[in-house]
Amino acid sequence: MKVNINWAEAGKRRARVVGAGMTGLCAAAMLGERGWRVEVLEAADGAGGLLRPVPFHGVACDRGSHRVHAEAYAWLRDAAGVRWVSRPRRGMMVLGGRHVPYPLAPWSFARGVGARATVEMAAGFLLRPGMLAAFRRWESARPADGADEGFEAFVRGRAGTRAYEAFYRPYAEKVWGVPPAELSRSVAKQRVSTAAPLRGWTAARRPQSFLYPAGGMAALLDALVRRAAQAGVEVRYGARFTAADVDPRVPTLFTGGLGALTGQVGLEHRGLHLVFLALDTARVSAVDTWYLPGTEWTMGRVSEVGNFGTERRGRARAVLCVEVPQGRGDPARVPHVDDVTAQLRRAGILPARCRVLDHHHVWVDGVYPLHRRGWRRELASALEHAAGLGVLPLGRQGLFLHCNLDHCARMARAAVEHLDGGGDARGWLALVPGFLDARVRD
Ligand SMILES: Cc1cc2nc3c(=O)[nH]c(=O)nc-3n(C[C@H](O)[C@H](O)[C@H](O)COP(=O)(O)OP(=O)(O)OC[C@H]3O[C@@H](n4cnc5c(N)ncnc54)[C@H](O)[C@@H]3O)c2cc1C
């Protein structure tokens, strides 16, 4: 069905927003505050999407390690009205069996991978002319012809074979579960690097802090829901939107997966198992998030819920959230708690003195877009289809992104300004490329 409509002329200033996650709620509240009559359709039985808290052992736990970076704060401070706390960043990586502070400084990296591997990496790196320059241009590099040489070639050409094999390959295989040669170069640019990698290393020398809603992401979500309600937004839960629900008289901002509009299967996602563990101790350590890139561990990150915010301790028990990426695994194969616990002990994260009292598993579908080479072509065709329906896709799922909360708020604001200024779905397509290069901050 092709629909061409000028929303400004339609004049009713009614809008639909699909999805009540961060992006949808921000967009709905912003539209409501500009005088639009807004209805939100949410497939789940509650708001939040990836922000939706998981109640466990008296704590509203976040879905994995979730913090608000300084850049995001400027966007969220006014959109939420929550009580914010600033906490020092205490990340730790398990590398080569050692604990090294994360973000990685060069010397920590060297300590983690060992002296011999460091020398080999450095030699391989320095002996190849042009490598250092390429490494420094990690993020800004753009092939003139738009060609995508893939993750493996991109990283090997900038970090060297030794570093690729020791560090980048296992990490990529673990999270995405496909041979890294099949992944797009954008995975390296958006996910693995931290700005220009060399800048990231110098930044590691400075103490870092991050912002956090004192009551966790649950508090941020409550504030967004409240703000939308104050703006007159109505939310319908249990309402899954499909192409058949398109109403040409009502512009639709769509933050769900594009498959609901197109039936397209070319844009795959990978999910995430979350295993929550309640322990018989008040605190395990001061570390907020542990990072485990190696393939010897099934988990990728572990966070201690009580070390985020200040109102997060349930019944004086520590709660750990273990993130196990789907990789190439079957979502139905739930990680076994004994195996998770044994790995945490082997990694030195869970001391022998701590006993696991209780556990809870949550499967989170569609968390990571699988950016295979050529994904932009697939996305462009799905977006064309959506524009033909008169729908404006945005948000993490709508634009097939791996992104942070501030990016969601930015997309919501751009879409609202576009609609409010009389823009249509096709006009929105012209703005979309500006959102596709989001760099993920850990
Ligand atoms: C483990 C983890 C850690 C993270 N850590 C951080 C962090 O530290 N800092 C940070 O800034 N960001 C972090 N993020 C990212 C951040 O949580 C997300 O980018 C953000 O919440 C995405 O919001 P969204 O609204 O775009 O999408 P979602 O949260 O996916 O919301 C989409 C909503 O749309 C609904 N929906 C989907 N399809 C339909 C349909 N057809 N009809 C109706 N409803 C539909 C879904 O049910 C869902 O509620 C993290 C994410 C994860 C998974």
Short mmCIF file of C-alpha atoms and ligand atoms in Angstrom, two decimals:
data_model
loop_
_atom_site.label_atom_id
_atom_site.label_comp_id
_atom_site.label_asym_id
_atom_site.label_seq_id
_atom_site.Cartn_x
_atom_site.Cartn_y
_atom_site.Cartn_z
CA MET A 1 0.00 0.00 0.00
CA LYS A 2 1.48 3.41 -1.00
CA VAL A 3 0.35 6.43 0.98
CA ASN A 4 1.41 10.00 0.22
CA ILE A 5 0.14 12.49 2.70
CA ASN A 6 1.12 15.93 3.88
CA TRP A 7 0.79 15.71 7.63
CA ALA A 8 0.79 19.47 8.15
CA GLU A 9 -2.22 19.75 5.87
CA ALA A 10 -3.97 16.83 7.49
CA GLY A 11 -3.94 19.36 10.30
CA LYS A 12 -5.40 17.30 13.15
CA ARG A 13 -2.09 17.13 14.96
CA ARG A 14 -2.80 13.61 15.99
CA ALA A 15 0.09 11.18 16.10
CA ARG A 16 0.78 7.59 16.97
CA VAL A 17 3.95 6.39 18.55
CA VAL A 18 4.74 2.67 18.42
CA GLY A 19 6.78 1.41 21.38
CA ALA A 20 7.02 2.73 24.92
CA GLY A 21 10.78 2.37 25.35
CA MET A 22 13.18 5.26 25.83
CA THR A 23 12.75 6.54 22.25
CA GLY A 24 8.97 6.17 22.07
CA LEU A 25 8.33 7.74 25.47
CA CYS A 26 10.63 10.69 24.75
CA ALA A 27 8.98 11.27 21.38
CA ALA A 28 5.46 10.94 22.80
CA ALA A 29 6.16 13.38 25.66
CA MET A 30 7.81 15.89 23.33
CA LEU A 31 4.91 15.75 20.86
CA GLY A 32 2.36 16.04 23.68
CA GLU A 33 4.17 19.10 25.01
CA ARG A 34 3.93 20.66 21.55
CA GLY A 35 0.16 20.28 21.55
CA TRP A 36 -0.22 17.01 19.63
CA ARG A 37 -2.77 14.41 20.62
CA VAL A 38 -0.66 11.28 21.02
CA GLU A 39 -1.47 7.63 21.43
CA VAL A 40 1.31 5.14 22.20
CA LEU A 41 0.90 1.50 21.18
CA GLU A 42 3.11 -0.89 23.13
CA ALA A 43 3.21 -4.63 22.43
CA ALA A 44 4.37 -5.57 25.93
CA ASP A 45 2.25 -5.35 29.07
CA GLY A 46 4.36 -2.50 30.47
CA ALA A 47 6.59 0.38 29.43
CA GLY A 48 10.36 0.49 29.20
CA GLY A 49 11.62 -1.87 26.52
CA LEU A 50 15.29 -2.38 27.36
CA LEU A 51 14.90 -0.03 30.34
CA ARG A 52 12.15 -2.09 31.90
CA PRO A 53 13.32 -3.17 35.35
CA VAL A 54 13.46 -6.80 36.44
CA PRO A 55 12.13 -7.21 39.98
CA PHE A 56 14.33 -9.64 41.90
CA HIS A 57 14.96 -10.06 45.60
CA GLY A 58 13.46 -6.72 46.55
CA VAL A 59 15.43 -4.76 43.92
CA ALA A 60 14.21 -3.22 40.65
CA CYS A 61 17.24 -4.49 38.70
CA ASP A 62 18.37 -2.95 35.43
CA ARG A 63 18.69 -5.14 32.36
CA GLY A 64 22.45 -5.40 32.52
CA SER A 65 25.01 -2.73 33.24
CA HIS A 66 23.22 0.51 32.46
CA ARG A 67 24.61 3.97 33.10
CA VAL A 68 24.06 7.43 31.74
CA HIS A 69 27.16 8.96 30.21
CA ALA A 70 27.91 12.62 30.71
CA GLU A 71 26.97 13.35 27.11
CA ALA A 72 23.55 11.83 27.67
CA TYR A 73 22.86 13.70 30.84
CA ALA A 74 22.29 17.00 29.07
CA TRP A 75 19.49 15.33 27.10
CA LEU A 76 17.95 13.36 29.89
CA ARG A 77 18.18 15.81 32.78
CA ASP A 78 15.32 17.93 31.47
CA ALA A 79 13.38 15.03 30.00
CA ALA A 80 13.11 13.19 33.26
CA GLY A 81 13.39 15.14 36.51
CA VAL A 82 14.95 12.24 38.42
CA ARG A 83 17.44 12.49 41.28
CA TRP A 84 20.89 11.97 39.74
CA VAL A 85 24.01 10.76 41.45
CA SER A 86 27.53 10.90 40.09
CA ARG A 87 29.64 7.79 40.76
CA PRO A 88 33.28 7.07 40.01
CA ARG A 89 33.69 4.58 37.22
CA ARG A 90 35.07 1.28 38.51
CA GLY A 91 35.31 -1.11 35.59
CA MET A 92 37.52 -4.20 35.56
CA MET A 93 38.42 -6.50 32.69
CA VAL A 94 39.33 -10.16 33.03
CA LEU A 95 42.14 -10.52 30.52
CA GLY A 96 44.50 -13.48 30.31
CA GLY A 97 43.33 -14.55 33.79
CA ARG A 98 44.26 -11.17 35.28
CA HIS A 99 42.11 -8.30 36.52
CA VAL A 100 42.97 -5.06 34.74
CA PRO A 101 41.17 -1.72 35.15
CA TYR A 102 38.79 -0.87 32.33
CA PRO A 103 38.76 1.32 30.19
CA LEU A 104 42.12 -0.13 29.29
CA ALA A 105 45.30 1.89 29.55
CA PRO A 106 48.17 0.61 27.34
CA TRP A 107 50.06 -0.78 30.32
CA SER A 108 46.94 -2.57 31.61
CA PHE A 109 46.42 -4.10 28.20
CA ALA A 110 50.07 -5.22 28.17
CA ARG A 111 49.70 -6.72 31.65
CA GLY A 112 46.54 -8.54 30.61
CA VAL A 113 47.83 -10.12 27.42
CA GLY A 114 51.38 -10.75 28.70
CA ALA A 115 54.84 -9.42 27.81
CA ARG A 116 55.50 -11.72 24.86
CA ALA A 117 52.18 -11.05 23.15
CA THR A 118 52.64 -7.30 23.74
CA VAL A 119 56.06 -7.29 22.09
CA GLU A 120 54.76 -9.32 19.15
CA MET A 121 51.79 -7.01 18.73
CA ALA A 122 53.91 -3.89 18.95
CA ALA A 123 56.47 -5.28 16.50
CA GLY A 124 53.80 -6.34 14.01
CA PHE A 125 52.25 -2.95 14.36
CA LEU A 126 55.30 -0.73 14.10
CA LEU A 127 57.00 -2.67 11.33
CA ARG A 128 54.11 -2.17 8.92
CA PRO A 129 54.23 1.21 7.28
CA GLY A 130 51.02 3.20 7.50
CA MET A 131 49.52 1.04 10.26
CA LEU A 132 49.78 3.64 13.02
CA ALA A 133 48.18 6.29 10.81
CA ALA A 134 45.37 3.87 9.91
CA PHE A 135 44.88 3.00 13.57
CA ARG A 136 44.58 6.66 14.49
CA ARG A 137 41.97 7.19 11.79
CA TRP A 138 39.92 4.21 13.02
CA GLU A 139 36.70 6.15 13.33
CA SER A 140 37.04 8.84 10.72
CA ALA A 141 38.04 6.44 7.91
CA ARG A 142 35.39 6.28 5.19
CA PRO A 143 35.98 4.30 1.99
CA ALA A 144 35.40 6.59 -0.98
CA ASP A 145 33.24 4.02 -2.77
CA GLY A 146 31.24 3.01 0.34
CA ALA A 147 32.76 -0.50 0.14
CA ASP A 148 32.62 -2.62 3.27
CA GLU A 149 35.73 -4.77 3.68
CA GLY A 150 34.27 -6.34 6.82
CA PHE A 151 35.22 -6.41 10.49
CA GLU A 152 38.12 -8.81 10.14
CA ALA A 153 39.94 -6.98 7.35
CA PHE A 154 39.22 -3.61 8.95
CA VAL A 155 40.69 -4.57 12.32
CA ARG A 156 43.63 -6.59 10.97
CA GLY A 157 44.58 -3.60 8.81
CA ARG A 158 44.61 -1.26 11.80
CA ALA A 159 45.53 -3.27 14.88
CA GLY A 160 47.53 -6.09 13.29
CA THR A 161 46.96 -9.83 13.09
CA ARG A 162 48.27 -10.64 16.57
CA ALA A 163 45.96 -8.14 18.31
CA TYR A 164 43.07 -9.23 16.12
CA GLU A 165 43.54 -12.90 17.03
CA ALA A 166 44.14 -12.25 20.74
CA PHE A 167 41.49 -9.72 21.41
CA TYR A 168 39.09 -8.64 18.70
CA ARG A 169 38.24 -11.96 17.05
CA PRO A 170 37.16 -13.82 20.23
CA TYR A 171 35.10 -10.85 21.36
CA ALA A 172 33.29 -10.50 18.03
CA GLU A 173 32.60 -14.25 17.77
CA LYS A 174 31.26 -14.35 21.28
CA VAL A 175 28.78 -11.50 20.91
CA TRP A 176 27.61 -12.04 17.33
CA GLY A 177 28.26 -15.72 16.79
CA VAL A 178 29.25 -15.45 13.12
CA PRO A 179 32.71 -15.47 11.51
CA PRO A 180 34.06 -11.89 11.90
CA ALA A 181 34.78 -11.75 8.16
CA GLU A 182 31.00 -11.75 7.66
CA LEU A 183 30.50 -8.78 9.99
CA SER A 184 30.44 -5.24 8.71
CA ARG A 185 33.32 -2.82 9.31
CA SER A 186 30.73 -0.70 11.17
CA VAL A 187 30.85 -3.21 14.06
CA ALA A 188 34.49 -2.24 14.61
CA LYS A 189 33.77 1.45 14.25
CA GLN A 190 30.71 1.61 16.45
CA ARG A 191 31.20 -1.08 19.01
CA VAL A 192 34.82 -1.95 19.54
CA SER A 193 36.58 1.38 19.36
CA THR A 194 36.35 4.10 21.95
CA ALA A 195 36.50 7.29 19.90
CA ALA A 196 39.90 7.08 18.26
CA PRO A 197 41.49 4.16 20.16
CA LEU A 198 44.58 6.16 21.03
CA ARG A 199 42.46 8.93 22.54
CA GLY A 200 40.62 6.28 24.54
CA TRP A 201 43.90 5.07 25.96
CA THR A 202 45.03 8.49 27.10
CA ALA A 203 41.60 9.12 28.61
CA ALA A 204 42.02 5.95 30.68
CA ARG A 205 44.62 7.80 32.73
CA ARG A 206 42.02 10.24 34.04
CA PRO A 207 39.57 9.14 36.71
CA GLN A 208 36.13 8.77 35.15
CA SER A 209 32.67 9.08 36.58
CA PHE A 210 29.21 8.46 35.27
CA LEU A 211 25.72 9.63 36.07
CA TYR A 212 23.04 7.45 37.37
CA PRO A 213 19.43 7.87 38.50
CA ALA A 214 19.59 7.16 42.25
CA GLY A 215 16.69 4.73 41.89
CA GLY A 216 18.15 3.01 38.82
CA MET A 217 16.72 2.93 35.32
CA ALA A 218 13.33 2.19 36.92
CA ALA A 219 13.33 5.76 38.26
CA LEU A 220 14.24 7.18 34.86
CA LEU A 221 11.46 5.14 33.27
CA ASP A 222 8.87 6.24 35.87
CA ALA A 223 9.79 9.86 35.26
CA LEU A 224 9.45 9.48 31.48
CA VAL A 225 6.06 7.76 31.84
CA ARG A 226 4.91 10.52 34.22
CA ARG A 227 6.07 13.23 31.91
CA ALA A 228 4.27 11.67 28.94
CA ALA A 229 1.08 11.34 31.00
CA GLN A 230 1.32 15.00 32.05
CA ALA A 231 1.54 15.90 28.37
CA GLY A 232 -1.77 14.08 27.80
CA VAL A 233 -0.24 11.02 26.11
CA GLU A 234 -2.35 7.84 26.21
CA VAL A 235 -0.56 4.50 26.28
CA ARG A 236 -2.16 1.22 25.18
CA TYR A 237 -0.34 -1.89 26.35
CA GLY A 238 -0.59 -5.30 24.73
CA ALA A 239 -1.07 -3.54 21.37
CA ARG A 240 1.28 -4.94 18.71
CA PHE A 241 1.37 -2.70 15.65
CA THR A 242 1.69 -4.17 12.14
CA ALA A 243 1.51 -2.77 8.61
CA ALA A 244 -2.23 -3.54 8.63
CA ASP A 245 -2.73 -0.95 11.41
CA VAL A 246 -1.37 1.99 9.38
CA ASP A 247 -3.87 4.84 9.36
CA PRO A 248 -3.02 7.31 6.58
CA ARG A 249 -4.63 10.14 8.54
CA VAL A 250 -2.38 9.70 11.56
CA PRO A 251 1.42 10.01 11.28
CA THR A 252 3.20 7.14 13.02
CA LEU A 253 6.58 7.26 14.73
CA PHE A 254 7.65 3.63 14.85
CA THR A 255 10.30 2.37 17.32
CA GLY A 256 9.67 -1.38 16.89
CA GLY A 257 11.52 -3.92 14.74
CA LEU A 258 11.14 -3.27 11.00
CA GLY A 259 10.03 -6.86 10.45
CA ALA A 260 6.59 -5.88 11.81
CA LEU A 261 6.20 -3.52 8.84
CA THR A 262 7.97 -5.41 6.10
CA GLY A 263 8.12 -9.06 7.10
CA GLN A 264 11.81 -8.63 6.22
CA VAL A 265 14.08 -11.32 7.63
CA GLY A 266 17.37 -9.92 6.28
CA LEU A 267 17.84 -7.77 9.38
CA GLU A 268 18.70 -10.26 12.12
CA HIS A 269 19.25 -9.58 15.80
CA ARG A 270 21.06 -11.40 18.59
CA GLY A 271 19.55 -11.59 22.06
CA LEU A 272 20.93 -11.70 25.56
CA HIS A 273 20.43 -13.97 28.57
CA LEU A 274 20.43 -12.16 31.89
CA VAL A 275 21.12 -14.25 34.99
CA PHE A 276 20.49 -12.48 38.30
CA LEU A 277 22.16 -13.93 41.40
CA ALA A 278 21.24 -12.98 44.98
CA LEU A 279 24.17 -13.55 47.34
CA ASP A 280 24.50 -14.02 51.09
CA THR A 281 26.63 -10.90 51.41
CA ALA A 282 25.90 -7.17 51.35
CA ARG A 283 28.58 -6.37 48.78
CA VAL A 284 30.92 -8.41 46.62
CA SER A 285 33.38 -5.70 45.54
CA ALA A 286 33.61 -2.03 44.59
CA VAL A 287 33.68 -2.91 40.87
CA ASP A 288 30.56 -1.74 39.06
CA THR A 289 31.05 -3.73 35.85
CA TRP A 290 33.31 -6.64 34.97
CA TYR A 291 34.16 -7.20 31.30
CA LEU A 292 35.02 -10.71 30.07
CA PRO A 293 35.92 -10.59 26.37
CA GLY A 294 37.54 -14.05 26.18
CA THR A 295 35.79 -17.09 24.70
CA GLU A 296 36.64 -19.14 27.79
CA TRP A 297 33.78 -17.26 29.47
CA THR A 298 30.20 -17.50 28.26
CA MET A 299 29.34 -14.16 29.87
CA GLY A 300 30.40 -10.81 28.45
CA ARG A 301 29.70 -8.52 31.40
CA VAL A 302 28.82 -8.82 35.07
CA SER A 303 27.52 -5.92 37.12
CA GLU A 304 26.84 -5.50 40.80
CA VAL A 305 23.43 -3.85 41.04
CA GLY A 306 24.08 -2.17 44.41
CA ASN A 307 27.08 -0.30 42.99
CA PHE A 308 24.81 1.68 40.65
CA GLY A 309 22.70 4.48 42.11
CA THR A 310 22.28 4.80 45.85
CA GLU A 311 18.88 3.23 46.50
CA ARG A 312 19.55 -0.20 45.10
CA ARG A 313 20.18 -2.65 47.88
CA GLY A 314 17.49 -5.24 48.42
CA ARG A 315 17.23 -6.83 51.85
CA ALA A 316 20.93 -5.98 52.37
CA ARG A 317 21.85 -8.67 49.81
CA ALA A 318 24.20 -8.13 46.90
CA VAL A 319 22.70 -8.89 43.49
CA LEU A 320 24.87 -9.64 40.46
CA CYS A 321 23.55 -9.36 36.92
CA VAL A 322 25.38 -11.65 34.50
CA GLU A 323 25.03 -10.88 30.77
CA VAL A 324 25.40 -13.92 28.51
CA PRO A 325 25.23 -12.93 24.82
CA GLN A 326 23.38 -15.31 22.52
CA GLY A 327 26.32 -15.48 20.12
CA ARG A 328 25.63 -18.51 17.99
CA GLY A 329 23.74 -20.22 20.80
CA ASP A 330 20.12 -21.24 20.85
CA PRO A 331 18.01 -18.82 22.95
CA ALA A 332 16.16 -21.79 24.43
CA ARG A 333 19.40 -23.04 26.03
CA VAL A 334 19.26 -21.17 29.31
CA PRO A 335 22.66 -20.76 30.99
CA HIS A 336 22.84 -23.09 33.97
CA VAL A 337 23.29 -21.30 37.29
CA ASP A 338 25.95 -23.76 38.51
CA ASP A 339 28.01 -23.20 35.38
CA VAL A 340 27.61 -19.41 35.67
CA THR A 341 28.62 -19.51 39.32
CA ALA A 342 31.64 -21.74 38.64
CA GLN A 343 32.83 -19.37 35.90
CA LEU A 344 32.44 -16.35 38.18
CA ARG A 345 34.53 -18.08 40.84
CA ARG A 346 37.20 -19.08 38.30
CA ALA A 347 37.34 -15.51 37.00
CA GLY A 348 37.89 -14.25 40.56
CA ILE A 349 34.68 -12.22 40.49
CA LEU A 350 32.74 -14.25 43.04
CA PRO A 351 34.79 -14.94 46.17
CA ALA A 352 34.62 -18.41 47.71
CA ARG A 353 33.02 -16.93 50.84
CA CYS A 354 29.90 -15.79 48.89
CA ARG A 355 27.04 -18.25 48.47
CA VAL A 356 24.32 -17.94 45.84
CA LEU A 357 20.94 -17.88 47.60
CA ASP A 358 18.64 -17.43 44.67
CA HIS A 359 18.72 -16.87 40.91
CA HIS A 360 16.47 -15.64 38.14
CA HIS A 361 16.79 -15.84 34.37
CA VAL A 362 15.45 -13.37 31.80
CA TRP A 363 15.76 -13.71 28.03
CA VAL A 364 15.96 -10.34 26.25
CA ASP A 365 15.15 -10.71 22.59
CA GLY A 366 16.51 -8.55 19.78
CA VAL A 367 19.15 -6.65 21.75
CA TYR A 368 22.02 -6.54 19.28
CA PRO A 369 21.53 -5.82 15.57
CA LEU A 370 23.63 -8.28 13.60
CA HIS A 371 25.45 -5.91 11.26
CA ARG A 372 26.53 -8.23 8.49
CA ARG A 373 28.32 -6.79 5.49
CA GLY A 374 25.72 -5.15 3.30
CA TRP A 375 23.31 -4.44 6.17
CA ARG A 376 22.88 -0.86 5.04
CA ARG A 377 21.40 -2.03 1.75
CA GLU A 378 18.91 -4.25 3.58
CA LEU A 379 18.04 -1.41 5.94
CA ALA A 380 17.61 1.08 3.09
CA SER A 381 15.11 -1.22 1.43
CA ALA A 382 13.16 -1.75 4.68
CA LEU A 383 13.12 2.01 5.30
CA GLU A 384 11.85 2.64 1.77
CA HIS A 385 9.03 0.23 2.46
CA ALA A 386 8.18 2.03 5.74
CA ALA A 387 8.21 5.41 3.99
CA GLY A 388 5.82 4.00 1.40
CA LEU A 389 3.46 3.20 4.24
CA GLY A 390 3.85 6.73 5.62
CA VAL A 391 5.60 5.46 8.78
CA LEU A 392 8.68 7.13 10.34
CA PRO A 393 11.01 4.50 11.90
CA LEU A 394 13.39 5.56 14.66
CA GLY A 395 14.96 4.20 17.83
CA ARG A 396 17.24 1.26 18.41
CA GLN A 397 15.05 -1.30 16.63
CA GLY A 398 13.47 1.06 14.11
CA LEU A 399 16.84 2.07 12.65
CA PHE A 400 18.58 -1.27 13.39
CA LEU A 401 21.04 0.40 15.73
CA HIS A 402 23.30 -0.48 18.59
CA CYS A 403 23.08 2.80 20.49
CA ASN A 404 22.97 4.57 23.85
CA LEU A 405 20.13 6.38 25.59
CA ASP A 406 21.24 9.85 24.53
CA HIS A 407 21.10 8.75 20.92
CA CYS A 408 17.50 7.61 21.49
CA ALA A 409 16.59 11.01 22.95
CA ARG A 410 18.29 12.76 20.02
CA MET A 411 16.40 10.68 17.44
CA ALA A 412 13.11 11.33 19.25
CA ARG A 413 13.72 15.04 19.24
CA ALA A 414 14.70 15.13 15.57
CA ALA A 415 11.62 13.12 14.54
CA VAL A 416 9.33 15.32 16.60
CA GLU A 417 10.81 18.51 15.15
CA HIS A 418 10.50 17.04 11.68
CA LEU A 419 6.83 16.14 12.17
CA ASP A 420 6.01 19.37 13.94
CA GLY A 421 7.56 21.31 11.08
CA GLY A 422 5.25 19.59 8.57
CA GLY A 423 7.73 16.92 7.44
CA ASP A 424 6.57 13.56 6.12
CA ALA A 425 7.89 10.00 6.13
CA ARG A 426 9.90 10.44 2.95
CA GLY A 427 11.48 13.62 4.28
CA TRP A 428 12.46 11.72 7.42
CA LEU A 429 14.39 9.21 5.28
CA ALA A 430 16.75 12.01 4.28
CA LEU A 431 17.59 12.62 7.97
CA VAL A 432 18.09 8.97 8.91
CA PRO A 433 21.72 8.53 7.68
CA GLY A 434 22.80 11.05 10.31
CA PHE A 435 21.80 8.55 13.00
CA LEU A 436 23.31 5.38 11.60
CA ASP A 437 26.91 5.95 12.71
CA ALA A 438 26.15 6.03 16.43
CA ARG A 439 29.18 5.01 18.47
CA VAL A 440 28.34 2.86 21.46
CA ARG A 441 29.86 3.85 24.78
CA ASP A 442 30.44 1.16 27.37
C1 LIG B 1 22.51 -4.84 28.47
C2 LIG B 1 22.33 -3.42 28.00
C3 LIG B 1 23.08 -2.41 28.58
C4 LIG B 1 22.94 -1.08 28.15
N1 LIG B 1 23.68 -0.12 28.75
C5 LIG B 1 23.50 1.15 28.39
C6 LIG B 1 24.21 2.17 29.07
O1 LIG B 1 24.98 1.91 29.98
N2 LIG B 1 24.02 3.47 28.68
C7 LIG B 1 23.16 3.80 27.67
O2 LIG B 1 23.02 4.99 27.38
N3 LIG B 1 22.47 2.85 27.00
C8 LIG B 1 22.62 1.55 27.33
N4 LIG B 1 21.93 0.56 26.68
C9 LIG B 1 21.11 0.93 25.50
C10 LIG B 1 19.72 1.44 25.82
O3 LIG B 1 19.09 0.69 26.82
C11 LIG B 1 18.86 1.34 24.56
O4 LIG B 1 19.52 1.91 23.45
C12 LIG B 1 17.50 2.01 24.70
O5 LIG B 1 16.84 1.61 25.88
C13 LIG B 1 16.65 1.67 23.47
O6 LIG B 1 15.39 2.30 23.56
P1 LIG B 1 14.33 2.19 22.38
O7 LIG B 1 13.08 2.79 22.86
O8 LIG B 1 14.89 2.73 21.10
O9 LIG B 1 14.13 0.63 22.11
P2 LIG B 1 13.52 -0.50 23.04
O10 LIG B 1 13.94 -0.34 24.43
O11 LIG B 1 13.83 -1.78 22.33
O12 LIG B 1 11.95 -0.22 22.99
C14 LIG B 1 11.13 -0.57 21.89
C15 LIG B 1 9.72 -0.80 22.44
O13 LIG B 1 8.85 -1.02 21.33
C16 LIG B 1 8.01 -2.13 21.61
N5 LIG B 1 7.63 -2.73 20.31
C17 LIG B 1 8.46 -3.36 19.43
N6 LIG B 1 7.78 -3.73 18.33
C18 LIG B 1 6.50 -3.30 18.52
C19 LIG B 1 5.32 -3.37 17.72
N7 LIG B 1 5.32 -3.94 16.51
N8 LIG B 1 4.17 -2.85 18.23
C20 LIG B 1 4.14 -2.27 19.46
N9 LIG B 1 5.25 -2.16 20.25
C21 LIG B 1 6.41 -2.68 19.78
C22 LIG B 1 8.87 -3.05 22.46
O14 LIG B 1 8.04 -3.93 23.24
C23 LIG B 1 9.62 -2.04 23.32
O15 LIG B 1 8.93 -1.71 24.50
C24 LIG B 1 22.05 -0.76 27.09
C25 LIG B 1 21.29 -1.79 26.51
C26 LIG B 1 21.43 -3.09 26.95
C27 LIG B 1 20.61 -4.18 26.33
#
